[in-house]
Short mmCIF file of N, CA and C in Angstrom, two decimals:
data_model
loop_
_atom_site.label_atom_id
_atom_site.label_comp_id
_atom_site.label_asym_id
_atom_site.label_seq_id
_atom_site.Cartn_x
_atom_site.Cartn_y
_atom_site.Cartn_z
N MET O 1 -23.69 -45.51 -9.84
CA MET O 1 -24.16 -45.24 -11.19
C MET O 1 -23.12 -45.77 -12.16
N ASN O 2 -23.56 -46.51 -13.16
CA ASN O 2 -22.60 -47.04 -14.11
C ASN O 2 -22.21 -45.98 -15.12
N MET O 3 -21.17 -46.24 -15.89
CA MET O 3 -20.62 -45.28 -16.83
C MET O 3 -21.62 -44.92 -17.92
N LEU O 4 -22.39 -45.89 -18.39
CA LEU O 4 -23.38 -45.63 -19.45
C LEU O 4 -24.46 -44.66 -18.95
N ALA O 5 -24.92 -44.85 -17.72
CA ALA O 5 -25.95 -43.97 -17.15
C ALA O 5 -25.40 -42.56 -16.96
N ALA O 6 -24.13 -42.43 -16.53
CA ALA O 6 -23.51 -41.12 -16.33
C ALA O 6 -23.40 -40.38 -17.65
N ARG O 7 -23.00 -41.08 -18.71
CA ARG O 7 -22.90 -40.46 -20.03
C ARG O 7 -24.28 -40.02 -20.55
N ALA O 8 -25.28 -40.82 -20.32
CA ALA O 8 -26.63 -40.48 -20.77
C ALA O 8 -27.15 -39.24 -20.04
N LEU O 9 -26.90 -39.18 -18.74
CA LEU O 9 -27.32 -38.02 -17.95
C LEU O 9 -26.61 -36.75 -18.43
N LEU O 10 -25.30 -36.83 -18.65
CA LEU O 10 -24.54 -35.68 -19.13
C LEU O 10 -25.04 -35.24 -20.50
N ALA O 11 -25.30 -36.18 -21.39
CA ALA O 11 -25.81 -35.84 -22.73
C ALA O 11 -27.17 -35.15 -22.63
N ALA O 12 -28.04 -35.64 -21.76
CA ALA O 12 -29.36 -35.04 -21.60
C ALA O 12 -29.26 -33.61 -21.09
N VAL O 13 -28.38 -33.37 -20.13
CA VAL O 13 -28.19 -32.01 -19.58
C VAL O 13 -27.66 -31.08 -20.65
N LEU O 14 -26.65 -31.50 -21.39
CA LEU O 14 -26.07 -30.64 -22.42
C LEU O 14 -27.05 -30.35 -23.54
N VAL O 15 -27.78 -31.36 -24.01
CA VAL O 15 -28.76 -31.14 -25.07
C VAL O 15 -29.90 -30.27 -24.56
N GLY O 16 -30.37 -30.52 -23.37
CA GLY O 16 -31.47 -29.75 -22.80
C GLY O 16 -31.13 -28.29 -22.63
N THR O 17 -29.96 -28.00 -22.11
CA THR O 17 -29.58 -26.59 -21.93
C THR O 17 -29.31 -25.93 -23.27
N GLY O 18 -28.77 -26.67 -24.21
CA GLY O 18 -28.52 -26.12 -25.55
C GLY O 18 -29.80 -25.78 -26.27
N LEU O 19 -30.79 -26.66 -26.20
CA LEU O 19 -32.06 -26.42 -26.88
C LEU O 19 -32.88 -25.33 -26.21
N SER O 20 -32.67 -25.11 -24.93
CA SER O 20 -33.44 -24.08 -24.23
C SER O 20 -32.83 -22.70 -24.35
N GLY O 21 -31.69 -22.62 -25.03
CA GLY O 21 -31.04 -21.32 -25.18
C GLY O 21 -30.11 -20.98 -24.04
N CYS O 22 -29.93 -21.89 -23.13
CA CYS O 22 -29.04 -21.68 -22.00
C CYS O 22 -27.76 -22.46 -22.24
N SER O 23 -26.76 -22.12 -21.52
CA SER O 23 -25.50 -22.82 -21.64
C SER O 23 -24.91 -23.00 -20.26
N LEU O 24 -24.25 -24.10 -20.07
CA LEU O 24 -23.55 -24.31 -18.81
C LEU O 24 -22.25 -23.53 -18.76
N LEU O 25 -21.71 -23.19 -19.93
CA LEU O 25 -20.46 -22.45 -19.99
C LEU O 25 -20.73 -20.99 -20.35
N PRO O 26 -20.10 -20.06 -19.64
CA PRO O 26 -20.33 -18.65 -19.96
C PRO O 26 -19.69 -18.30 -21.30
N PRO O 27 -20.26 -17.34 -22.03
CA PRO O 27 -19.67 -16.94 -23.30
C PRO O 27 -18.48 -16.01 -23.05
N PHE O 28 -17.29 -16.46 -23.35
CA PHE O 28 -16.10 -15.64 -23.15
C PHE O 28 -15.83 -14.85 -24.42
N GLU O 29 -15.52 -13.59 -24.26
CA GLU O 29 -15.21 -12.74 -25.40
C GLU O 29 -13.72 -12.45 -25.40
N ASP O 30 -13.21 -12.09 -26.57
CA ASP O 30 -11.81 -11.71 -26.65
C ASP O 30 -11.72 -10.31 -27.25
N CYS O 31 -10.51 -9.85 -27.52
CA CYS O 31 -10.31 -8.48 -27.99
C CYS O 31 -10.41 -8.33 -29.50
N GLY O 32 -10.70 -9.39 -30.20
CA GLY O 32 -10.80 -9.31 -31.65
C GLY O 32 -11.86 -8.33 -32.10
N GLY O 33 -11.48 -7.42 -32.99
CA GLY O 33 -12.42 -6.47 -33.57
C GLY O 33 -12.88 -5.35 -32.66
N THR O 34 -12.15 -5.07 -31.60
CA THR O 34 -12.57 -4.03 -30.65
C THR O 34 -11.92 -2.67 -30.88
N GLU O 35 -11.14 -2.54 -31.94
CA GLU O 35 -10.36 -1.31 -32.16
C GLU O 35 -11.25 -0.06 -32.19
N ALA O 36 -12.36 -0.12 -32.91
CA ALA O 36 -13.25 1.06 -33.01
C ALA O 36 -13.87 1.38 -31.66
N ALA O 37 -14.28 0.37 -30.92
CA ALA O 37 -14.89 0.61 -29.60
C ALA O 37 -13.86 1.17 -28.63
N VAL O 38 -12.60 0.71 -28.72
CA VAL O 38 -11.54 1.25 -27.86
C VAL O 38 -11.31 2.72 -28.19
N ALA O 39 -11.24 3.05 -29.48
CA ALA O 39 -11.03 4.44 -29.89
C ALA O 39 -12.17 5.33 -29.44
N GLU O 40 -13.40 4.83 -29.55
CA GLU O 40 -14.56 5.62 -29.12
C GLU O 40 -14.55 5.85 -27.61
N LEU O 41 -14.22 4.81 -26.85
CA LEU O 41 -14.15 4.95 -25.40
C LEU O 41 -13.08 5.96 -25.00
N ASP O 42 -11.96 5.95 -25.70
CA ASP O 42 -10.85 6.86 -25.41
C ASP O 42 -11.23 8.31 -25.68
N GLN O 43 -12.24 8.54 -26.50
CA GLN O 43 -12.68 9.90 -26.84
C GLN O 43 -13.81 10.40 -25.96
N LEU O 44 -14.17 9.66 -24.92
CA LEU O 44 -15.25 10.08 -24.02
C LEU O 44 -14.89 11.45 -23.44
N PRO O 45 -15.67 12.49 -23.73
CA PRO O 45 -15.31 13.85 -23.32
C PRO O 45 -15.05 14.00 -21.81
N ALA O 46 -15.78 13.29 -20.98
CA ALA O 46 -15.60 13.44 -19.53
C ALA O 46 -14.21 13.00 -19.07
N LEU O 47 -13.54 12.18 -19.87
CA LEU O 47 -12.19 11.76 -19.48
C LEU O 47 -11.20 12.92 -19.50
N GLU O 48 -11.53 13.98 -20.19
CA GLU O 48 -10.63 15.13 -20.26
C GLU O 48 -10.77 16.08 -19.09
N LEU O 49 -11.74 15.84 -18.22
CA LEU O 49 -11.90 16.68 -17.02
C LEU O 49 -10.73 16.45 -16.08
N ARG O 50 -10.16 17.55 -15.58
CA ARG O 50 -9.12 17.44 -14.56
C ARG O 50 -8.97 18.78 -13.85
N PRO O 51 -8.62 18.72 -12.57
CA PRO O 51 -8.47 19.97 -11.82
C PRO O 51 -7.33 20.84 -12.39
N LYS O 52 -7.49 22.14 -12.28
CA LYS O 52 -6.44 23.06 -12.71
C LYS O 52 -5.16 22.74 -11.93
N GLY O 53 -4.08 22.61 -12.65
CA GLY O 53 -2.80 22.30 -12.03
C GLY O 53 -2.47 20.81 -12.02
N ALA O 54 -3.43 19.97 -12.36
CA ALA O 54 -3.15 18.53 -12.44
C ALA O 54 -2.39 18.27 -13.74
N VAL O 55 -1.29 17.54 -13.63
CA VAL O 55 -0.44 17.27 -14.78
C VAL O 55 -0.67 15.85 -15.25
N SER O 56 -0.94 15.72 -16.54
CA SER O 56 -1.20 14.42 -17.12
C SER O 56 0.10 13.63 -17.25
N ILE O 57 0.05 12.39 -16.81
CA ILE O 57 1.18 11.47 -16.99
C ILE O 57 0.77 10.57 -18.15
N ALA O 58 1.36 10.79 -19.30
CA ALA O 58 0.94 10.08 -20.51
C ALA O 58 1.75 8.81 -20.74
N GLY O 59 1.24 7.99 -21.59
CA GLY O 59 1.95 6.80 -22.04
C GLY O 59 1.75 5.59 -21.16
N ASP O 60 2.07 4.46 -21.73
CA ASP O 60 1.92 3.19 -21.04
C ASP O 60 2.95 3.09 -19.92
N PRO O 61 2.64 2.64 -18.74
CA PRO O 61 1.37 2.07 -18.31
C PRO O 61 0.43 3.08 -17.69
N TRP O 62 0.80 4.34 -17.71
CA TRP O 62 0.03 5.36 -17.00
C TRP O 62 -1.34 5.61 -17.58
N ALA O 63 -1.41 5.81 -18.86
CA ALA O 63 -2.67 6.24 -19.46
C ALA O 63 -2.81 5.65 -20.85
N GLY O 64 -4.02 5.74 -21.36
CA GLY O 64 -4.29 5.26 -22.71
C GLY O 64 -5.55 4.41 -22.71
N ALA O 65 -5.81 3.84 -23.86
CA ALA O 65 -6.98 2.99 -24.02
C ALA O 65 -6.54 1.67 -24.63
N ARG O 66 -7.21 0.61 -24.21
CA ARG O 66 -6.85 -0.72 -24.71
C ARG O 66 -7.96 -1.69 -24.40
N CYS O 67 -7.86 -2.84 -25.00
CA CYS O 67 -8.72 -3.96 -24.66
C CYS O 67 -7.88 -4.90 -23.81
N VAL O 68 -8.43 -5.32 -22.70
CA VAL O 68 -7.74 -6.23 -21.78
C VAL O 68 -8.40 -7.60 -21.94
N ASP O 69 -7.60 -8.60 -22.20
CA ASP O 69 -8.11 -9.95 -22.42
C ASP O 69 -7.43 -10.88 -21.43
N ASP O 70 -8.22 -11.39 -20.50
CA ASP O 70 -7.66 -12.36 -19.56
C ASP O 70 -8.49 -13.64 -19.64
N THR O 71 -8.21 -14.57 -18.80
CA THR O 71 -8.89 -15.86 -18.88
C THR O 71 -10.37 -15.77 -18.55
N GLY O 72 -10.81 -14.68 -17.94
CA GLY O 72 -12.22 -14.53 -17.58
C GLY O 72 -13.02 -13.76 -18.61
N GLY O 73 -12.42 -13.35 -19.68
CA GLY O 73 -13.11 -12.57 -20.68
C GLY O 73 -12.36 -11.29 -21.00
N ALA O 74 -12.96 -10.44 -21.78
CA ALA O 74 -12.29 -9.21 -22.22
C ALA O 74 -13.14 -8.00 -21.84
N TRP O 75 -12.47 -6.85 -21.71
CA TRP O 75 -13.16 -5.59 -21.49
C TRP O 75 -12.27 -4.47 -22.02
N LEU O 76 -12.87 -3.32 -22.24
CA LEU O 76 -12.17 -2.14 -22.73
C LEU O 76 -11.91 -1.20 -21.57
N THR O 77 -10.81 -0.49 -21.64
CA THR O 77 -10.50 0.49 -20.60
C THR O 77 -9.83 1.70 -21.22
N ALA O 78 -10.14 2.87 -20.68
CA ALA O 78 -9.50 4.13 -21.08
C ALA O 78 -9.18 4.87 -19.79
N THR O 79 -7.93 5.27 -19.64
CA THR O 79 -7.47 5.84 -18.37
C THR O 79 -6.68 7.12 -18.61
N ARG O 80 -6.85 8.05 -17.70
CA ARG O 80 -6.01 9.25 -17.62
C ARG O 80 -5.40 9.24 -16.23
N PHE O 81 -4.09 9.46 -16.14
CA PHE O 81 -3.40 9.45 -14.85
C PHE O 81 -2.78 10.81 -14.61
N TYR O 82 -2.93 11.32 -13.37
CA TYR O 82 -2.49 12.68 -13.06
C TYR O 82 -1.67 12.75 -11.79
N ALA O 83 -0.78 13.73 -11.78
CA ALA O 83 -0.08 14.14 -10.57
C ALA O 83 -0.60 15.53 -10.23
N TYR O 84 -0.81 15.77 -8.94
CA TYR O 84 -1.45 17.02 -8.54
C TYR O 84 -0.83 17.52 -7.25
N GLY O 85 -0.67 18.83 -7.16
CA GLY O 85 -0.07 19.44 -5.97
C GLY O 85 -1.04 19.64 -4.83
N GLY O 86 -2.32 19.47 -5.07
CA GLY O 86 -3.34 19.66 -4.04
C GLY O 86 -3.65 18.37 -3.30
N THR O 87 -4.77 18.39 -2.59
CA THR O 87 -5.15 17.25 -1.75
C THR O 87 -6.16 16.35 -2.45
N ARG O 88 -6.34 15.16 -1.90
CA ARG O 88 -7.35 14.24 -2.41
C ARG O 88 -8.74 14.86 -2.29
N LYS O 89 -8.98 15.56 -1.20
CA LYS O 89 -10.29 16.17 -0.99
C LYS O 89 -10.59 17.21 -2.09
N GLU O 90 -9.57 18.00 -2.47
CA GLU O 90 -9.76 18.98 -3.55
C GLU O 90 -10.09 18.28 -4.87
N VAL O 91 -9.42 17.18 -5.15
CA VAL O 91 -9.69 16.42 -6.38
C VAL O 91 -11.12 15.88 -6.35
N LEU O 92 -11.51 15.31 -5.23
CA LEU O 92 -12.84 14.75 -5.11
C LEU O 92 -13.91 15.84 -5.26
N GLU O 93 -13.69 16.99 -4.67
CA GLU O 93 -14.65 18.10 -4.80
C GLU O 93 -14.74 18.57 -6.25
N TYR O 94 -13.60 18.61 -6.92
CA TYR O 94 -13.61 19.00 -8.33
C TYR O 94 -14.49 18.05 -9.13
N TYR O 95 -14.28 16.75 -8.98
CA TYR O 95 -15.06 15.78 -9.76
C TYR O 95 -16.51 15.72 -9.32
N ARG O 96 -16.78 16.01 -8.09
CA ARG O 96 -18.19 16.09 -7.65
C ARG O 96 -18.92 17.14 -8.48
N ARG O 97 -18.32 18.29 -8.66
CA ARG O 97 -18.94 19.39 -9.42
C ARG O 97 -18.91 19.12 -10.93
N GLU O 98 -17.71 18.87 -11.45
CA GLU O 98 -17.54 18.81 -12.90
C GLU O 98 -18.13 17.56 -13.53
N ALA O 99 -18.04 16.43 -12.86
CA ALA O 99 -18.65 15.21 -13.41
C ALA O 99 -20.16 15.37 -13.45
N ALA O 100 -20.73 15.96 -12.40
CA ALA O 100 -22.18 16.18 -12.38
C ALA O 100 -22.59 17.11 -13.52
N ALA O 101 -21.81 18.15 -13.76
CA ALA O 101 -22.13 19.07 -14.85
C ALA O 101 -22.05 18.38 -16.22
N ALA O 102 -21.22 17.35 -16.33
CA ALA O 102 -21.07 16.62 -17.59
C ALA O 102 -22.03 15.43 -17.69
N GLY O 103 -22.85 15.21 -16.66
CA GLY O 103 -23.85 14.15 -16.72
C GLY O 103 -23.53 12.88 -15.95
N TRP O 104 -22.49 12.88 -15.13
CA TRP O 104 -22.15 11.73 -14.30
C TRP O 104 -22.40 12.09 -12.83
N HIS O 105 -22.96 11.17 -12.10
CA HIS O 105 -23.29 11.41 -10.70
C HIS O 105 -22.67 10.33 -9.83
N PRO O 106 -22.26 10.69 -8.63
CA PRO O 106 -21.64 9.68 -7.74
C PRO O 106 -22.56 8.49 -7.51
N ALA O 107 -21.98 7.30 -7.52
CA ALA O 107 -22.77 6.08 -7.29
C ALA O 107 -23.12 5.92 -5.82
N GLY O 108 -22.42 6.61 -4.95
CA GLY O 108 -22.69 6.52 -3.52
C GLY O 108 -22.44 7.86 -2.87
N ASN O 109 -22.42 7.87 -1.56
CA ASN O 109 -22.18 9.09 -0.81
C ASN O 109 -20.68 9.35 -0.76
N LEU O 110 -20.22 10.36 -1.48
CA LEU O 110 -18.79 10.66 -1.55
C LEU O 110 -18.22 11.04 -0.19
N ASP O 111 -18.98 11.80 0.59
CA ASP O 111 -18.48 12.24 1.89
C ASP O 111 -18.27 11.07 2.84
N THR O 112 -19.24 10.18 2.91
CA THR O 112 -19.12 9.02 3.78
C THR O 112 -17.96 8.14 3.35
N ALA O 113 -17.86 7.89 2.03
CA ALA O 113 -16.78 7.05 1.52
C ALA O 113 -15.41 7.69 1.78
N PHE O 114 -15.31 8.99 1.54
CA PHE O 114 -14.03 9.68 1.77
C PHE O 114 -13.66 9.61 3.25
N GLY O 115 -14.63 9.85 4.12
CA GLY O 115 -14.39 9.79 5.56
C GLY O 115 -13.98 8.41 6.03
N ALA O 116 -14.42 7.38 5.31
CA ALA O 116 -14.07 6.00 5.67
C ALA O 116 -12.72 5.59 5.08
N GLY O 117 -12.10 6.48 4.32
CA GLY O 117 -10.78 6.18 3.77
C GLY O 117 -10.80 5.50 2.41
N PHE O 118 -11.94 5.52 1.72
CA PHE O 118 -11.99 4.91 0.39
C PHE O 118 -11.04 5.64 -0.55
N VAL O 119 -10.46 4.91 -1.50
CA VAL O 119 -9.58 5.51 -2.49
C VAL O 119 -10.13 5.38 -3.90
N VAL O 120 -11.26 4.69 -4.06
CA VAL O 120 -11.89 4.55 -5.37
C VAL O 120 -13.33 5.04 -5.27
N PHE O 121 -13.70 5.93 -6.20
CA PHE O 121 -15.03 6.51 -6.23
C PHE O 121 -15.58 6.33 -7.63
N CYS O 122 -16.86 6.03 -7.73
CA CYS O 122 -17.46 5.74 -9.02
C CYS O 122 -18.56 6.75 -9.34
N PHE O 123 -18.60 7.17 -10.60
CA PHE O 123 -19.59 8.10 -11.10
C PHE O 123 -20.33 7.41 -12.25
N GLU O 124 -21.67 7.49 -12.24
CA GLU O 124 -22.49 6.82 -13.25
C GLU O 124 -23.25 7.82 -14.09
N SER O 125 -23.55 7.38 -15.30
CA SER O 125 -24.38 8.15 -16.23
C SER O 125 -25.43 7.19 -16.77
N ALA O 126 -26.58 7.72 -17.10
CA ALA O 126 -27.69 6.87 -17.56
C ALA O 126 -27.38 6.14 -18.86
N ASP O 127 -26.67 6.79 -19.77
CA ASP O 127 -26.47 6.19 -21.08
C ASP O 127 -25.01 6.07 -21.52
N ARG O 128 -24.09 6.23 -20.58
CA ARG O 128 -22.66 6.13 -20.91
C ARG O 128 -21.96 5.28 -19.86
N PRO O 129 -20.77 4.77 -20.17
CA PRO O 129 -20.06 3.96 -19.17
C PRO O 129 -19.76 4.74 -17.90
N SER O 130 -19.69 4.02 -16.79
CA SER O 130 -19.32 4.67 -15.53
C SER O 130 -17.85 5.07 -15.58
N ILE O 131 -17.49 6.01 -14.70
CA ILE O 131 -16.10 6.49 -14.62
C ILE O 131 -15.67 6.38 -13.17
N THR O 132 -14.44 5.92 -12.97
CA THR O 132 -13.93 5.81 -11.60
C THR O 132 -12.79 6.79 -11.38
N LEU O 133 -12.76 7.29 -10.17
CA LEU O 133 -11.68 8.13 -9.68
C LEU O 133 -10.92 7.28 -8.68
N ASP O 134 -9.65 7.07 -8.92
CA ASP O 134 -8.85 6.15 -8.11
C ASP O 134 -7.57 6.85 -7.66
N PHE O 135 -7.38 6.95 -6.36
CA PHE O 135 -6.18 7.56 -5.81
C PHE O 135 -5.12 6.49 -5.56
N ALA O 136 -3.88 6.83 -5.83
CA ALA O 136 -2.77 5.89 -5.62
C ALA O 136 -1.83 6.45 -4.56
N SER O 137 -1.33 5.56 -3.72
CA SER O 137 -0.34 5.94 -2.72
C SER O 137 1.06 5.76 -3.32
N PRO O 138 2.09 6.35 -2.70
CA PRO O 138 3.45 6.13 -3.19
C PRO O 138 3.82 4.63 -3.24
N GLU O 139 3.34 3.87 -2.27
CA GLU O 139 3.63 2.43 -2.25
C GLU O 139 3.00 1.73 -3.45
N GLN O 140 1.77 2.12 -3.78
CA GLN O 140 1.09 1.51 -4.93
C GLN O 140 1.79 1.90 -6.23
N LEU O 141 2.27 3.13 -6.33
CA LEU O 141 2.99 3.54 -7.53
C LEU O 141 4.23 2.67 -7.72
N ARG O 142 4.94 2.43 -6.65
CA ARG O 142 6.12 1.56 -6.73
C ARG O 142 5.74 0.15 -7.13
N GLU O 143 4.69 -0.38 -6.49
CA GLU O 143 4.29 -1.76 -6.73
C GLU O 143 3.69 -1.97 -8.12
N TYR O 144 2.74 -1.14 -8.51
CA TYR O 144 2.01 -1.34 -9.76
C TYR O 144 2.76 -0.82 -10.98
N TYR O 145 3.45 0.32 -10.84
CA TYR O 145 4.05 0.96 -11.99
C TYR O 145 5.58 0.90 -12.00
N GLY O 146 6.18 0.47 -10.89
CA GLY O 146 7.63 0.37 -10.83
C GLY O 146 8.32 1.71 -10.88
N THR O 147 7.73 2.72 -10.26
CA THR O 147 8.32 4.05 -10.28
C THR O 147 8.33 4.63 -8.87
N GLU O 148 9.15 5.61 -8.68
CA GLU O 148 9.18 6.31 -7.41
C GLU O 148 7.93 7.18 -7.28
N PRO O 149 7.59 7.61 -6.06
CA PRO O 149 6.32 8.30 -5.85
C PRO O 149 6.18 9.69 -6.45
N HIS O 150 7.18 10.21 -7.10
CA HIS O 150 7.05 11.53 -7.72
C HIS O 150 7.19 11.42 -9.23
N PRO O 151 6.27 10.73 -9.89
CA PRO O 151 6.42 10.52 -11.33
C PRO O 151 6.33 11.80 -12.14
N ALA O 152 5.76 12.86 -11.58
CA ALA O 152 5.59 14.09 -12.34
C ALA O 152 6.63 15.14 -12.01
N SER O 153 7.62 14.81 -11.19
CA SER O 153 8.61 15.82 -10.83
C SER O 153 9.30 16.39 -12.06
N LEU O 154 9.47 15.57 -13.08
CA LEU O 154 10.08 16.06 -14.32
C LEU O 154 9.13 16.96 -15.10
N LEU O 155 7.85 16.93 -14.75
CA LEU O 155 6.87 17.77 -15.43
C LEU O 155 6.64 19.09 -14.72
N GLY O 156 7.37 19.33 -13.63
CA GLY O 156 7.27 20.60 -12.92
C GLY O 156 6.11 20.72 -11.97
N VAL O 157 5.71 19.64 -11.33
CA VAL O 157 4.63 19.69 -10.36
C VAL O 157 5.13 19.06 -9.06
N ASP O 158 4.79 19.69 -7.95
CA ASP O 158 5.12 19.12 -6.65
C ASP O 158 3.98 18.18 -6.28
N ALA O 159 4.07 16.95 -6.75
CA ALA O 159 2.96 16.01 -6.62
C ALA O 159 2.78 15.54 -5.19
N ARG O 160 1.61 15.83 -4.64
CA ARG O 160 1.20 15.29 -3.35
C ARG O 160 0.11 14.25 -3.53
N THR O 161 -0.57 14.32 -4.66
CA THR O 161 -1.70 13.45 -4.92
C THR O 161 -1.57 12.88 -6.34
N TRP O 162 -1.75 11.57 -6.44
CA TRP O 162 -1.74 10.89 -7.73
C TRP O 162 -3.08 10.21 -7.89
N PHE O 163 -3.68 10.39 -9.06
CA PHE O 163 -5.00 9.78 -9.25
C PHE O 163 -5.22 9.43 -10.71
N SER O 164 -6.11 8.47 -10.92
CA SER O 164 -6.52 8.14 -12.28
C SER O 164 -8.02 8.40 -12.40
N TRP O 165 -8.42 8.77 -13.60
CA TRP O 165 -9.81 9.02 -13.97
C TRP O 165 -10.03 8.09 -15.15
N ALA O 166 -10.81 7.04 -14.96
CA ALA O 166 -10.86 5.97 -15.96
C ALA O 166 -12.27 5.44 -16.16
N THR O 167 -12.47 4.81 -17.31
CA THR O 167 -13.74 4.17 -17.63
C THR O 167 -13.48 2.80 -18.21
N GLU O 168 -14.47 1.93 -18.09
CA GLU O 168 -14.39 0.59 -18.66
C GLU O 168 -15.69 0.29 -19.38
N ALA O 169 -15.60 -0.59 -20.38
CA ALA O 169 -16.77 -0.99 -21.15
C ALA O 169 -16.62 -2.44 -21.58
N MET O 170 -17.72 -3.00 -22.02
CA MET O 170 -17.72 -4.36 -22.57
C MET O 170 -17.04 -4.30 -23.95
N PRO O 171 -16.62 -5.44 -24.49
CA PRO O 171 -15.95 -5.44 -25.80
C PRO O 171 -16.77 -4.81 -26.94
N ASP O 172 -18.08 -4.79 -26.82
CA ASP O 172 -18.90 -4.16 -27.85
C ASP O 172 -19.07 -2.66 -27.62
N GLY O 173 -18.44 -2.14 -26.56
CA GLY O 173 -18.53 -0.71 -26.24
C GLY O 173 -19.62 -0.35 -25.27
N SER O 174 -20.48 -1.30 -24.92
CA SER O 174 -21.55 -0.99 -23.97
C SER O 174 -20.97 -0.78 -22.57
N GLY O 175 -21.62 0.07 -21.83
CA GLY O 175 -21.10 0.49 -20.53
C GLY O 175 -21.11 -0.60 -19.46
N ILE O 176 -20.23 -0.43 -18.52
CA ILE O 176 -20.19 -1.24 -17.31
C ILE O 176 -20.53 -0.29 -16.17
N SER O 177 -21.49 -0.65 -15.35
CA SER O 177 -21.88 0.24 -14.27
C SER O 177 -21.04 -0.04 -13.02
N CYS O 178 -21.19 0.86 -12.07
CA CYS O 178 -20.46 0.71 -10.81
C CYS O 178 -20.94 -0.53 -10.12
#
């Protein structure tokens, strides 16, 4: 194929997809103008649920709300991170009850996933963003956060379990499902 024919073919494809409302390139979004949506996501009442005795680890990088912008697009996130003296199973049972009472239901079978060793569990709501429960090991705390495995020892808790309760949304605030 000569260069002129290749250019004509490329022009036809680009014009055709443009006129049909389609695009060959995905629309990438950035964090511009997302402040209100980030603040609203951070106020999601279900994010305040936590088992009795769970101690909140506040501040960056542990918790908070922000817009994340990478080369693949942008999204909003709001996270709460906790240290807890109980077991992962106790935390999971708490969220099974309390998330359901607040209108979020497990996206899958919690018992099967827990028995298989899953560390991330997702809860969905019909009209609100999904929320994930994510357990961290001491190794992950060291790797991801650069801290020793007892981040809450200064807060007076004998932490055996570390977990985050978090939600994500699109830059316009619309929910992301599991």
